[in-house]
Amino acid sequence: MGYELIRVNGLRKVFHQDGSELLVLDNLSFDVEEGSFTTLLGPSGCGKSTLLNILTGLEDLSAGIIDISSTGAEKIKMSYVFQTARLLPWKSVIDNITFVHGMEKSKGEGTEVAIKYLKLVGLEEFAHHYPHQLSGGMQQRVGIARALSVEPSILLMDEPFSHLDEITAKRMRTDLVDIWQKTKVTIFFITHDLSEAALLSDRIIFMTQKPAQIYKDFIIDLPRPRSEEDQRFFELQTKLSREFHLMQESYERTEDCLKTS
């Protein structure tokens, strides 16, 4: 067992609007091990992005405890990869990366770091291009390079391939596993795609419709590299799909009971 880098206990989130309350996250408890690839899988609109925003401090939690700490003395850094790259269109690729370092590094240091991570995502030859000159997949690679360039302990990824065509997304998933294995960064990944979760993850945490709760927690022990043509992968997908549908049916039964009570 690895060190628990993220510990979440009894997390609850309520939004207040116009005198009413909306319970989004209800008593979530889980941990994320250092160096792991952990995926939070749940239906659209269930509060997955809200959870990431709470982890980064962009949103306050309503109740519960979040503890993020490492075995070492270094400060924990987190980076966020969004659903779209969110590049600054008036800056070149390399400047989009060095921009996040601000005054932290000298110009030379920032450029060196940017080139290092552009090489990692296979885009060093596009360092002086502008975002409009890149494809959607290439832009997202720049977004990943930018996030990795601050050398985080934790990389949070919010459905980063959901806006890409399937061919590009498939290539990006393969590349992401390669990057993860090279950098040893801890990845906490958000998706509603069962196949994507099965292909990428060490562990999958199922989250229900809101008010979201943890439905089930799966350890994925298939060796890498994984192939969608592998019979074991097909069996894993079938098992996950069955669990997902059982979760949906349980939610619908609960909703029906609430409507008739």
mmCIF file of C-alpha atoms in Angstrom:
data_model
loop_
_atom_site.group_PDB
_atom_site.id
_atom_site.type_symbol
_atom_site.label_atom_id
_atom_site.label_comp_id
_atom_site.label_asym_id
_atom_site.label_seq_id
_atom_site.Cartn_x
_atom_site.Cartn_y
_atom_site.Cartn_z
ATOM 1 C CA MET A 1 0.000 0.000 0.000
ATOM 2 C CA GLY A 2 1.235 3.478 -0.919
ATOM 3 C CA TYR A 3 1.088 6.639 1.122
ATOM 4 C CA GLU A 4 -2.337 8.334 1.190
ATOM 5 C CA LEU A 5 -1.650 11.703 -0.430
ATOM 6 C CA ILE A 6 -5.277 12.881 -0.369
ATOM 7 C CA ARG A 7 -7.715 11.992 2.408
ATOM 8 C CA VAL A 8 -11.350 13.061 2.190
ATOM 9 C CA ASN A 9 -13.670 12.331 5.099
ATOM 10 C CA GLY A 10 -17.383 13.156 5.312
ATOM 11 C CA LEU A 11 -17.240 15.833 2.624
ATOM 12 C CA ARG A 12 -20.518 17.661 2.073
ATOM 13 C CA LYS A 13 -21.320 20.531 -0.282
ATOM 14 C CA VAL A 14 -24.496 22.607 -0.245
ATOM 15 C CA PHE A 15 -25.150 25.513 -2.605
ATOM 16 C CA HIS A 16 -27.404 28.309 -1.362
ATOM 17 C CA GLN A 17 -29.459 30.292 -3.855
ATOM 18 C CA ASP A 18 -32.561 32.457 -3.489
ATOM 19 C CA GLY A 19 -33.231 31.152 0.003
ATOM 20 C CA SER A 20 -33.097 27.485 -1.036
ATOM 21 C CA GLU A 21 -30.462 24.790 -0.582
ATOM 22 C CA LEU A 22 -29.113 22.347 -3.146
ATOM 23 C CA LEU A 23 -27.194 19.398 -1.693
ATOM 24 C CA VAL A 24 -24.612 18.380 -4.315
ATOM 25 C CA LEU A 25 -22.090 16.195 -2.458
ATOM 26 C CA ASP A 26 -23.240 14.087 0.470
ATOM 27 C CA ASN A 27 -20.804 12.500 2.939
ATOM 28 C CA LEU A 28 -17.994 11.566 0.537
ATOM 29 C CA SER A 29 -15.065 9.672 2.058
ATOM 30 C CA PHE A 30 -12.117 8.303 0.076
ATOM 31 C CA ASP A 31 -8.344 8.519 -0.243
ATOM 32 C CA VAL A 32 -5.900 8.775 -3.131
ATOM 33 C CA GLU A 33 -2.532 7.035 -2.905
ATOM 34 C CA GLU A 34 0.683 8.784 -3.880
ATOM 35 C CA GLY A 35 1.718 7.902 -7.439
ATOM 36 C CA SER A 36 -1.627 6.305 -8.278
ATOM 37 C CA PHE A 37 -3.978 6.889 -11.205
ATOM 38 C CA THR A 38 -7.370 7.222 -9.514
ATOM 39 C CA THR A 39 -10.527 7.947 -11.493
ATOM 40 C CA LEU A 40 -13.812 9.356 -10.243
ATOM 41 C CA LEU A 41 -16.529 7.978 -12.513
ATOM 42 C CA GLY A 42 -20.050 9.322 -12.453
ATOM 43 C CA PRO A 43 -22.897 10.585 -14.640
ATOM 44 C CA SER A 44 -22.833 14.101 -16.070
ATOM 45 C CA GLY A 45 -23.968 16.759 -13.615
ATOM 46 C CA CYS A 46 -23.375 14.700 -10.479
ATOM 47 C CA GLY A 47 -20.851 17.116 -8.947
ATOM 48 C CA LYS A 48 -17.491 15.713 -10.094
ATOM 49 C CA SER A 49 -16.132 19.113 -11.155
ATOM 50 C CA THR A 50 -17.430 20.654 -7.932
ATOM 51 C CA LEU A 51 -15.352 18.118 -6.007
ATOM 52 C CA LEU A 52 -12.216 19.095 -7.951
ATOM 53 C CA ASN A 53 -12.917 22.758 -7.267
ATOM 54 C CA ILE A 54 -13.141 21.989 -3.551
ATOM 55 C CA LEU A 55 -9.834 20.084 -3.635
ATOM 56 C CA THR A 56 -8.117 23.086 -5.235
ATOM 57 C CA GLY A 57 -9.753 25.605 -2.919
ATOM 58 C CA LEU A 58 -11.843 27.249 -5.651
ATOM 59 C CA GLU A 59 -14.966 26.188 -3.728
ATOM 60 C CA ASP A 60 -15.500 25.918 0.018
ATOM 61 C CA LEU A 61 -16.774 22.670 1.498
ATOM 62 C CA SER A 62 -19.890 22.793 3.673
ATOM 63 C CA ALA A 63 -18.780 20.024 6.030
ATOM 64 C CA GLY A 64 -16.110 17.338 6.351
ATOM 65 C CA ILE A 65 -12.329 17.214 6.244
ATOM 66 C CA ILE A 66 -9.785 17.260 3.407
ATOM 67 C CA ASP A 67 -6.171 16.440 4.229
ATOM 68 C CA ILE A 68 -3.518 16.722 1.510
ATOM 69 C CA SER A 69 -0.013 15.862 2.666
ATOM 70 C CA SER A 70 3.048 13.889 1.593
ATOM 71 C CA THR A 71 5.753 11.848 3.303
ATOM 72 C CA GLY A 72 8.358 14.450 2.370
ATOM 73 C CA ALA A 73 8.927 17.986 3.549
ATOM 74 C CA GLU A 74 8.184 19.560 0.164
ATOM 75 C CA LYS A 75 5.099 21.692 -0.311
ATOM 76 C CA ILE A 76 2.247 19.924 -2.067
ATOM 77 C CA LYS A 77 1.568 21.388 -5.507
ATOM 78 C CA MET A 78 -1.565 20.701 -7.509
ATOM 79 C CA SER A 79 -2.174 21.365 -11.198
ATOM 80 C CA TYR A 80 -5.492 21.364 -13.019
ATOM 81 C CA VAL A 81 -6.168 20.223 -16.601
ATOM 82 C CA PHE A 82 -9.561 21.471 -17.757
ATOM 83 C CA GLN A 83 -12.016 20.042 -20.285
ATOM 84 C CA THR A 84 -10.590 22.473 -22.830
ATOM 85 C CA ALA A 85 -7.006 23.743 -23.023
ATOM 86 C CA ARG A 86 -7.823 27.378 -22.081
ATOM 87 C CA LEU A 87 -4.740 28.749 -23.785
ATOM 88 C CA LEU A 88 -4.173 32.479 -24.154
ATOM 89 C CA PRO A 89 -4.656 33.058 -27.909
ATOM 90 C CA TRP A 90 -2.277 36.042 -28.100
ATOM 91 C CA LYS A 91 0.631 34.082 -26.586
ATOM 92 C CA SER A 92 2.772 31.446 -28.278
ATOM 93 C CA VAL A 93 2.794 27.860 -27.044
ATOM 94 C CA ILE A 94 5.982 28.347 -25.051
ATOM 95 C CA ASP A 95 4.748 31.635 -23.585
ATOM 96 C CA ASN A 96 1.502 29.954 -22.495
ATOM 97 C CA ILE A 97 3.648 27.611 -20.421
ATOM 98 C CA THR A 98 6.172 30.080 -19.021
ATOM 99 C CA PHE A 99 3.302 32.430 -18.140
ATOM 100 C CA VAL A 100 2.169 30.195 -15.251
ATOM 101 C CA HIS A 101 5.554 30.509 -13.555
ATOM 102 C CA GLY A 102 5.298 34.305 -13.215
ATOM 103 C CA MET A 103 8.183 35.626 -11.141
ATOM 104 C CA GLU A 104 8.966 32.167 -9.774
ATOM 105 C CA LYS A 105 11.593 31.406 -12.418
ATOM 106 C CA SER A 106 13.935 33.495 -14.540
ATOM 107 C CA LYS A 107 13.140 33.745 -18.245
ATOM 108 C CA GLY A 108 15.860 31.219 -19.065
ATOM 109 C CA GLU A 109 14.711 28.738 -16.422
ATOM 110 C CA GLY A 110 11.097 29.065 -17.497
ATOM 111 C CA THR A 111 11.984 28.435 -21.137
ATOM 112 C CA GLU A 112 14.069 25.374 -20.211
ATOM 113 C CA VAL A 113 11.223 23.897 -18.177
ATOM 114 C CA ALA A 114 8.688 24.653 -20.918
ATOM 115 C CA ILE A 115 10.800 22.912 -23.562
ATOM 116 C CA LYS A 116 11.282 19.899 -21.262
ATOM 117 C CA TYR A 117 7.538 19.336 -20.959
ATOM 118 C CA LEU A 118 6.763 20.191 -24.578
ATOM 119 C CA LYS A 119 9.193 17.386 -25.473
ATOM 120 C CA LEU A 120 7.334 15.088 -23.082
ATOM 121 C CA VAL A 121 4.044 15.691 -24.945
ATOM 122 C CA GLY A 122 5.754 15.615 -28.363
ATOM 123 C CA LEU A 123 5.292 19.281 -29.254
ATOM 124 C CA GLU A 124 8.726 20.885 -28.889
ATOM 125 C CA GLU A 125 8.775 21.797 -32.610
ATOM 126 C CA PHE A 126 5.585 23.817 -32.126
ATOM 127 C CA ALA A 127 6.954 25.948 -29.271
ATOM 128 C CA HIS A 128 6.625 29.194 -31.226
ATOM 129 C CA HIS A 129 3.268 28.474 -32.837
ATOM 130 C CA TYR A 130 0.064 30.092 -31.611
ATOM 131 C CA PRO A 131 -3.012 28.213 -30.350
ATOM 132 C CA HIS A 132 -5.052 28.863 -33.526
ATOM 133 C CA GLN A 133 -2.337 27.050 -35.498
ATOM 134 C CA LEU A 134 -2.828 23.842 -33.485
ATOM 135 C CA SER A 135 -5.471 21.130 -33.576
ATOM 136 C CA GLY A 136 -7.722 20.562 -30.564
ATOM 137 C CA GLY A 137 -5.661 17.567 -29.480
ATOM 138 C CA MET A 138 -2.421 19.516 -29.766
ATOM 139 C CA GLN A 139 -3.876 22.386 -27.744
ATOM 140 C CA GLN A 140 -4.830 19.944 -24.998
ATOM 141 C CA ARG A 141 -1.287 18.549 -25.052
ATOM 142 C CA VAL A 142 -0.040 22.081 -24.407
ATOM 143 C CA GLY A 143 -2.504 22.312 -21.510
ATOM 144 C CA ILE A 144 -1.072 19.092 -20.051
ATOM 145 C CA ALA A 145 2.514 20.320 -20.560
ATOM 146 C CA ARG A 146 1.607 23.588 -18.817
ATOM 147 C CA ALA A 147 0.098 21.719 -15.864
ATOM 148 C CA LEU A 148 3.127 19.413 -15.579
ATOM 149 C CA SER A 149 5.617 22.280 -15.886
ATOM 150 C CA VAL A 150 4.973 23.404 -12.293
ATOM 151 C CA GLU A 151 6.057 19.849 -11.342
ATOM 152 C CA PRO A 152 3.013 19.073 -9.212
ATOM 153 C CA SER A 153 2.565 16.268 -6.727
ATOM 154 C CA ILE A 154 -1.067 15.943 -7.844
ATOM 155 C CA LEU A 155 -2.478 16.379 -11.349
ATOM 156 C CA LEU A 156 -6.251 16.951 -11.363
ATOM 157 C CA MET A 157 -7.884 16.250 -14.740
ATOM 158 C CA ASP A 158 -11.499 17.192 -15.431
ATOM 159 C CA GLU A 159 -12.696 15.148 -18.442
ATOM 160 C CA PRO A 160 -9.705 16.422 -20.468
ATOM 161 C CA PHE A 161 -10.516 14.442 -23.627
ATOM 162 C CA SER A 162 -14.306 14.873 -23.705
ATOM 163 C CA HIS A 163 -14.214 17.563 -26.428
ATOM 164 C CA LEU A 164 -11.899 15.611 -28.739
ATOM 165 C CA ASP A 165 -12.855 13.237 -31.533
ATOM 166 C CA GLU A 166 -12.534 9.585 -30.572
ATOM 167 C CA ILE A 167 -9.412 8.896 -32.660
ATOM 168 C CA THR A 168 -7.565 11.822 -31.062
ATOM 169 C CA ALA A 169 -8.886 10.972 -27.593
ATOM 170 C CA LYS A 170 -7.705 7.371 -27.951
ATOM 171 C CA ARG A 171 -4.169 8.529 -28.802
ATOM 172 C CA MET A 172 -4.211 11.035 -25.943
ATOM 173 C CA ARG A 173 -5.191 8.344 -23.416
ATOM 174 C CA THR A 174 -2.264 6.167 -24.490
ATOM 175 C CA ASP A 175 0.090 9.126 -24.268
ATOM 176 C CA LEU A 176 -1.254 10.131 -20.850
ATOM 177 C CA VAL A 177 -0.448 6.708 -19.381
ATOM 178 C CA ASP A 178 3.075 7.010 -20.803
ATOM 179 C CA ILE A 179 3.484 10.503 -19.294
ATOM 180 C CA TRP A 180 2.154 9.318 -15.929
ATOM 181 C CA GLN A 181 4.593 6.407 -15.847
ATOM 182 C CA LYS A 182 7.516 8.708 -16.708
ATOM 183 C CA THR A 183 6.688 11.501 -14.252
ATOM 184 C CA LYS A 184 5.296 9.385 -11.355
ATOM 185 C CA VAL A 185 2.793 12.186 -10.685
ATOM 186 C CA THR A 186 -0.394 11.307 -8.769
ATOM 187 C CA ILE A 187 -3.375 11.665 -11.125
ATOM 188 C CA PHE A 188 -6.950 12.219 -9.964
ATOM 189 C CA PHE A 189 -9.029 11.917 -13.126
ATOM 190 C CA ILE A 190 -12.684 12.775 -13.733
ATOM 191 C CA THR A 191 -14.799 11.092 -16.419
ATOM 192 C CA HIS A 192 -18.228 9.707 -17.233
ATOM 193 C CA ASP A 193 -16.733 7.350 -19.852
ATOM 194 C CA LEU A 194 -16.555 3.744 -18.629
ATOM 195 C CA SER A 195 -14.104 2.590 -21.291
ATOM 196 C CA GLU A 196 -11.775 5.534 -20.611
ATOM 197 C CA ALA A 197 -11.811 4.815 -16.881
ATOM 198 C CA ALA A 198 -11.043 1.128 -17.426
ATOM 199 C CA LEU A 199 -8.213 1.880 -19.840
ATOM 200 C CA LEU A 200 -6.441 4.437 -17.645
ATOM 201 C CA SER A 201 -7.005 3.697 -13.986
ATOM 202 C CA ASP A 202 -5.479 1.829 -11.075
ATOM 203 C CA ARG A 203 -8.706 2.450 -9.218
ATOM 204 C CA ILE A 204 -12.215 3.647 -10.086
ATOM 205 C CA ILE A 205 -14.529 5.340 -7.585
ATOM 206 C CA PHE A 206 -18.187 5.282 -8.681
ATOM 207 C CA MET A 207 -20.190 8.391 -7.769
ATOM 208 C CA THR A 208 -23.994 8.507 -7.880
ATOM 209 C CA GLN A 209 -26.296 11.210 -9.198
ATOM 210 C CA LYS A 210 -26.562 14.198 -6.902
ATOM 211 C CA PRO A 211 -26.749 14.451 -4.047
ATOM 212 C CA ALA A 212 -23.631 12.457 -4.931
ATOM 213 C CA GLN A 213 -22.348 9.643 -2.759
ATOM 214 C CA ILE A 214 -19.701 6.946 -3.252
ATOM 215 C CA TYR A 215 -21.461 3.894 -4.679
ATOM 216 C CA LYS A 216 -18.535 1.529 -5.161
ATOM 217 C CA ASP A 217 -14.750 1.459 -5.209
ATOM 218 C CA PHE A 218 -12.909 -0.783 -7.696
ATOM 219 C CA ILE A 219 -9.229 -1.734 -7.830
ATOM 220 C CA ILE A 220 -8.170 -2.413 -11.431
ATOM 221 C CA ASP A 221 -5.429 -5.037 -11.606
ATOM 222 C CA LEU A 222 -5.056 -5.427 -15.381
ATOM 223 C CA PRO A 223 -1.404 -5.043 -16.440
ATOM 224 C CA ARG A 224 -0.341 -2.209 -18.728
ATOM 225 C CA PRO A 225 -0.303 -1.544 -21.604
ATOM 226 C CA ARG A 226 -4.016 -2.342 -21.882
ATOM 227 C CA SER A 227 -5.763 -3.148 -25.120
ATOM 228 C CA GLU A 228 -9.452 -2.831 -25.939
ATOM 229 C CA GLU A 229 -9.084 -6.033 -27.974
ATOM 230 C CA ASP A 230 -7.963 -7.978 -24.876
ATOM 231 C CA GLN A 231 -10.616 -10.389 -23.552
ATOM 232 C CA ARG A 232 -9.755 -9.402 -19.979
ATOM 233 C CA PHE A 233 -10.371 -5.762 -20.825
ATOM 234 C CA PHE A 234 -13.721 -6.643 -22.394
ATOM 235 C CA GLU A 235 -14.705 -8.552 -19.233
ATOM 236 C CA LEU A 236 -13.672 -5.592 -17.074
ATOM 237 C CA GLN A 237 -15.761 -3.199 -19.173
ATOM 238 C CA THR A 238 -18.733 -5.541 -18.929
ATOM 239 C CA LYS A 239 -18.403 -5.716 -15.157
ATOM 240 C CA LEU A 240 -18.112 -1.934 -14.817
ATOM 241 C CA SER A 241 -21.043 -1.377 -17.154
ATOM 242 C CA ARG A 242 -23.179 -3.757 -15.101
ATOM 243 C CA GLU A 243 -22.291 -1.923 -11.903
ATOM 244 C CA PHE A 244 -22.998 1.443 -13.499
ATOM 245 C CA HIS A 245 -26.449 0.335 -14.610
ATOM 246 C CA LEU A 246 -27.176 -1.140 -11.171
ATOM 247 C CA MET A 247 -26.224 2.211 -9.666
ATOM 248 C CA GLN A 248 -28.545 4.041 -12.058
ATOM 249 C CA GLU A 249 -31.410 1.642 -11.335
ATOM 250 C CA SER A 250 -30.896 2.089 -7.593
ATOM 251 C CA TYR A 251 -31.011 5.878 -8.018
ATOM 252 C CA GLU A 252 -34.191 5.711 -10.126
ATOM 253 C CA ARG A 253 -35.903 3.453 -7.567
ATOM 254 C CA THR A 254 -34.994 5.910 -4.807
ATOM 255 C CA GLU A 255 -36.352 8.818 -6.851
ATOM 256 C CA ASP A 256 -39.620 6.949 -7.496
ATOM 257 C CA CYS A 257 -39.983 6.232 -3.771
ATOM 258 C CA LEU A 258 -39.430 9.899 -2.909
ATOM 259 C CA LYS A 259 -42.036 11.007 -5.462
ATOM 260 C CA THR A 260 -44.689 8.603 -4.150
ATOM 261 C CA SER A 261 -44.016 9.150 -0.425
#
